[in-house]
Amino acid sequence: MKYRGRVVAVCVVILFNILRYGYYNIYLGYLFEDSFFVLTGIFLLVAWIGGKQYDVAKFYAEKDPLTNAYNRRTIDKVFKKQISVYKNKGKKIAVVLIDLDDFKDINDRFGHQTGDELLRHVAELIMSNAKREDYVVRWGGDEFVHVILDLKENTLKDYVGNLKSTLSNLNMESVDAVSASIGIAIYPDDGETFEKLIQKADTSMYEMKKA
């Protein structure tokens, strides 16, 4: 969770009190009592609490509450901004669609609590393999999307191999291994909108499932 709301709120209060102090104390020559500083401290505390509420609301508006990955609504907006930056730079973006195989069987066998734990665990694994500027998205029930920015040559082959190896060696009490079907689309080769890229990745993923 970011601190933007808290920082902005506190800065506004500090600026307001600096201006207030300068006007009344320096310009008008009034002397402030101790209560001025006590009230300033209270205002800062209220600003921090209010800013935190904004940060929490913004966090849950952008993130999936179960896995802390981004949600679908957020990635669509973010992707449009990234394309506007990458369009004239000749850089590529990979959209990797990851679908856990037989997830329903895991839910039925071990229960939904284990299923939720598995989703959180997989999301953490994907995020741990992502660059800081990448986006990991909870796309559906057992589907994730990893948007790899500034894609380098030969990155995807190693990425897929590492991901499959990691998933086959889970460190969970009930589930020690899981497989995944993976579909990939590249911007701008396979499309110039997120919708087209996700469709291409989805087609690629189902071809892998059939195989």
Tab-separated table of C-alpha atoms in Angstrom:
chain	number	residue	atom	x	y	z
A	1	MET	CA	0.000	0.000	0.000
A	2	LYS	CA	1.347	3.412	-0.943
A	3	TYR	CA	1.481	6.474	1.347
A	4	ARG	CA	0.449	9.120	-1.159
A	5	GLY	CA	-2.799	10.073	0.555
A	6	ARG	CA	-1.148	10.396	3.967
A	7	VAL	CA	1.808	12.358	2.643
A	8	VAL	CA	-0.394	14.808	0.711
A	9	ALA	CA	-2.748	15.341	3.671
A	10	VAL	CA	0.102	15.970	6.116
A	11	CYS	CA	1.854	18.336	3.688
A	12	VAL	CA	-1.337	20.368	3.264
A	13	VAL	CA	-1.691	20.727	7.041
A	14	ILE	CA	1.973	21.708	7.436
A	15	LEU	CA	1.715	24.294	4.645
A	16	PHE	CA	-1.495	25.716	6.098
A	17	ASN	CA	0.081	26.094	9.558
A	18	ILE	CA	3.263	27.678	8.173
A	19	LEU	CA	1.142	30.264	6.357
A	20	ARG	CA	-1.020	30.790	9.454
A	21	TYR	CA	2.029	31.210	11.673
A	22	GLY	CA	3.689	33.601	9.221
A	23	TYR	CA	0.587	35.757	8.833
A	24	TYR	CA	-0.398	36.079	12.498
A	25	ASN	CA	3.019	35.924	14.166
A	26	ILE	CA	5.372	37.609	11.692
A	27	TYR	CA	3.037	39.910	9.764
A	28	LEU	CA	0.549	40.907	12.503
A	29	GLY	CA	2.925	40.388	15.414
A	30	TYR	CA	0.624	38.141	17.474
A	31	LEU	CA	2.261	35.735	19.887
A	32	PHE	CA	1.099	32.147	19.729
A	33	GLU	CA	0.394	30.175	22.871
A	34	ASP	CA	1.257	26.517	23.407
A	35	SER	CA	-2.259	25.586	22.289
A	36	PHE	CA	-1.315	26.531	18.710
A	37	PHE	CA	1.253	23.754	18.558
A	38	VAL	CA	-1.030	21.290	20.346
A	39	LEU	CA	-3.758	21.949	17.790
A	40	THR	CA	-1.227	21.620	14.976
A	41	GLY	CA	-0.308	18.169	16.287
A	42	ILE	CA	-3.983	17.194	16.407
A	43	PHE	CA	-4.532	18.470	12.865
A	44	LEU	CA	-1.547	16.410	11.667
A	45	LEU	CA	-2.917	13.291	13.340
A	46	VAL	CA	-6.353	13.803	11.779
A	47	ALA	CA	-4.728	14.416	8.390
A	48	TRP	CA	-2.691	11.199	8.719
A	49	ILE	CA	-5.773	9.145	9.620
A	50	GLY	CA	-7.827	10.676	6.803
A	51	GLY	CA	-5.011	10.157	4.316
A	52	LYS	CA	-4.697	6.545	5.403
A	53	GLN	CA	-8.387	5.953	4.695
A	54	TYR	CA	-7.825	7.302	1.182
A	55	ASP	CA	-4.784	5.036	0.707
A	56	VAL	CA	-6.742	1.982	1.884
A	57	ALA	CA	-9.679	2.773	-0.409
A	58	LYS	CA	-7.365	3.324	-3.378
A	59	PHE	CA	-5.476	0.104	-2.615
A	60	TYR	CA	-8.611	-2.045	-2.616
A	61	ALA	CA	-9.963	-0.248	-5.688
A	62	GLU	CA	-6.849	-1.340	-7.617
A	63	LYS	CA	-5.993	-4.676	-6.003
A	64	ASP	CA	-7.584	-8.080	-5.626
A	65	PRO	CA	-8.235	-8.442	-1.866
A	66	LEU	CA	-7.323	-12.156	-1.778
A	67	THR	CA	-3.979	-12.123	-3.588
A	68	ASN	CA	-2.925	-8.428	-3.550
A	69	ALA	CA	-2.424	-8.674	-7.315
A	70	TYR	CA	-3.927	-5.930	-9.474
A	71	ASN	CA	-7.525	-6.333	-10.644
A	72	ARG	CA	-8.838	-6.337	-14.219
A	73	ARG	CA	-10.169	-2.782	-14.145
A	74	THR	CA	-6.806	-1.361	-13.121
A	75	ILE	CA	-4.672	-3.139	-15.720
A	76	ASP	CA	-6.834	-1.967	-18.611
A	77	LYS	CA	-6.288	1.658	-17.591
A	78	VAL	CA	-2.584	1.190	-16.850
A	79	PHE	CA	-1.897	-0.648	-20.115
A	80	LYS	CA	-3.201	2.247	-22.198
A	81	LYS	CA	-0.729	4.565	-20.454
A	82	GLN	CA	2.149	2.137	-21.031
A	83	ILE	CA	1.368	1.839	-24.739
A	84	SER	CA	1.446	5.617	-25.116
A	85	VAL	CA	4.962	5.569	-23.612
A	86	TYR	CA	6.256	2.539	-25.573
A	87	LYS	CA	4.646	3.271	-28.927
A	88	ASN	CA	7.483	5.296	-30.429
A	89	LYS	CA	10.353	3.637	-28.551
A	90	GLY	CA	10.370	0.276	-30.325
A	91	LYS	CA	9.995	-1.572	-27.018
A	92	LYS	CA	7.891	-4.682	-26.552
A	93	ILE	CA	5.477	-5.811	-23.865
A	94	ALA	CA	4.546	-9.421	-23.083
A	95	VAL	CA	1.099	-10.383	-21.843
A	96	VAL	CA	1.384	-13.780	-20.147
A	97	LEU	CA	-1.864	-15.552	-19.251
A	98	ILE	CA	-1.443	-18.228	-16.557
A	99	ASP	CA	-4.249	-20.711	-15.845
A	100	LEU	CA	-3.870	-23.253	-13.036
A	101	ASP	CA	-4.719	-26.764	-14.176
A	102	ASP	CA	-7.330	-28.813	-12.239
A	103	PHE	CA	-7.887	-26.058	-9.693
A	104	LYS	CA	-11.505	-27.162	-9.191
A	105	ASP	CA	-10.293	-30.637	-8.191
A	106	ILE	CA	-7.990	-29.081	-5.599
A	107	ASN	CA	-10.904	-27.075	-4.191
A	108	ASP	CA	-13.123	-30.163	-4.068
A	109	ARG	CA	-10.447	-32.353	-2.499
A	110	PHE	CA	-8.899	-30.013	0.068
A	111	GLY	CA	-11.548	-27.309	0.503
A	112	HIS	CA	-11.890	-23.675	-0.522
A	113	GLN	CA	-9.593	-22.440	2.238
A	114	THR	CA	-6.733	-24.453	0.735
A	115	GLY	CA	-7.733	-23.222	-2.707
A	116	ASP	CA	-7.512	-19.599	-1.524
A	117	GLU	CA	-4.144	-20.286	0.090
A	118	LEU	CA	-2.900	-21.773	-3.183
A	119	LEU	CA	-4.028	-18.691	-5.133
A	120	ARG	CA	-2.214	-16.409	-2.690
A	121	HIS	CA	0.889	-18.586	-2.905
A	122	VAL	CA	0.899	-18.623	-6.708
A	123	ALA	CA	0.369	-14.856	-6.863
A	124	GLU	CA	3.363	-14.355	-4.558
A	125	LEU	CA	5.484	-16.635	-6.747
A	126	ILE	CA	4.589	-14.733	-9.903
A	127	MET	CA	5.193	-11.369	-8.221
A	128	SER	CA	8.542	-12.538	-6.858
A	129	ASN	CA	9.637	-13.338	-10.439
A	130	ALA	CA	8.350	-10.004	-11.785
A	131	LYS	CA	10.379	-6.862	-12.294
A	132	ARG	CA	9.471	-3.885	-10.171
A	133	GLU	CA	7.765	-2.130	-13.088
A	134	ASP	CA	5.766	-5.197	-14.187
A	135	TYR	CA	2.098	-5.805	-13.376
A	136	VAL	CA	0.669	-9.052	-11.976
A	137	VAL	CA	-3.104	-9.291	-12.285
A	138	ARG	CA	-5.734	-11.638	-10.847
A	139	TRP	CA	-7.631	-12.165	-14.087
A	140	GLY	CA	-10.240	-14.702	-13.007
A	141	GLY	CA	-10.885	-17.442	-10.476
A	142	ASP	CA	-7.657	-19.351	-11.091
A	143	GLU	CA	-6.157	-17.184	-13.830
A	144	PHE	CA	-3.399	-14.613	-13.566
A	145	VAL	CA	-1.911	-12.206	-16.076
A	146	HIS	CA	1.689	-11.049	-15.902
A	147	VAL	CA	2.368	-7.941	-17.975
A	148	ILE	CA	6.130	-7.887	-18.607
A	149	LEU	CA	7.258	-4.393	-19.562
A	150	ASP	CA	10.327	-3.674	-21.693
A	151	LEU	CA	10.549	-7.282	-22.834
A	152	LYS	CA	14.065	-8.485	-23.611
A	153	GLU	CA	14.989	-11.106	-26.189
A	154	ASN	CA	14.844	-14.723	-24.968
A	155	THR	CA	13.206	-13.659	-21.699
A	156	LEU	CA	10.007	-15.647	-22.215
A	157	LYS	CA	11.591	-19.060	-22.746
A	158	ASP	CA	13.426	-18.870	-19.427
A	159	TYR	CA	10.395	-17.303	-17.738
A	160	VAL	CA	8.021	-20.130	-18.697
A	161	GLY	CA	10.521	-22.803	-17.711
A	162	ASN	CA	11.226	-21.199	-14.334
A	163	LEU	CA	7.526	-20.680	-13.595
A	164	LYS	CA	6.583	-24.275	-14.395
A	165	SER	CA	9.496	-25.565	-12.314
A	166	THR	CA	8.508	-23.383	-9.358
A	167	LEU	CA	4.874	-24.456	-9.502
A	168	SER	CA	5.878	-28.124	-9.586
A	169	ASN	CA	7.782	-27.650	-6.312
A	170	LEU	CA	5.345	-25.763	-4.104
A	171	ASN	CA	6.058	-25.368	-0.427
A	172	MET	CA	2.533	-25.889	0.871
A	173	GLU	CA	1.254	-28.293	3.472
A	174	SER	CA	-1.632	-29.746	1.447
A	175	VAL	CA	-0.543	-29.129	-2.137
A	176	ASP	CA	3.050	-29.823	-3.090
A	177	ALA	CA	2.736	-29.362	-6.846
A	178	VAL	CA	0.482	-27.734	-9.425
A	179	SER	CA	0.703	-27.346	-13.174
A	180	ALA	CA	-0.376	-24.394	-15.288
A	181	SER	CA	-1.263	-23.692	-18.878
A	182	ILE	CA	0.399	-20.560	-20.200
A	183	GLY	CA	-0.512	-18.351	-23.135
A	184	ILE	CA	1.611	-15.492	-24.433
A	185	ALA	CA	1.038	-12.465	-26.657
A	186	ILE	CA	3.516	-9.745	-27.574
A	187	TYR	CA	2.881	-6.036	-28.134
A	188	PRO	CA	2.940	-4.802	-30.869
A	189	ASP	CA	3.478	-8.075	-32.830
A	190	ASP	CA	0.189	-9.714	-31.782
A	191	GLY	CA	-1.906	-6.601	-31.286
A	192	GLU	CA	-1.857	-3.018	-30.122
A	193	THR	CA	-4.630	-3.117	-27.529
A	194	PHE	CA	-4.831	-5.066	-24.303
A	195	GLU	CA	-8.092	-6.672	-25.442
A	196	LYS	CA	-6.496	-8.106	-28.595
A	197	LEU	CA	-3.410	-9.243	-26.727
A	198	ILE	CA	-5.377	-11.050	-24.040
A	199	GLN	CA	-7.461	-12.764	-26.741
A	200	LYS	CA	-4.278	-13.918	-28.463
A	201	ALA	CA	-2.811	-15.135	-25.168
A	202	ASP	CA	-6.067	-16.947	-24.370
A	203	THR	CA	-6.015	-18.725	-27.744
A	204	SER	CA	-2.370	-19.667	-27.207
A	205	MET	CA	-3.159	-21.010	-23.745
A	206	TYR	CA	-5.994	-23.254	-24.920
A	207	GLU	CA	-3.815	-24.623	-27.695
A	208	MET	CA	-1.349	-25.574	-24.980
A	209	LYS	CA	-4.113	-27.228	-22.934
A	210	LYS	CA	-5.191	-29.318	-25.916
A	211	ALA	CA	-1.597	-30.349	-26.542
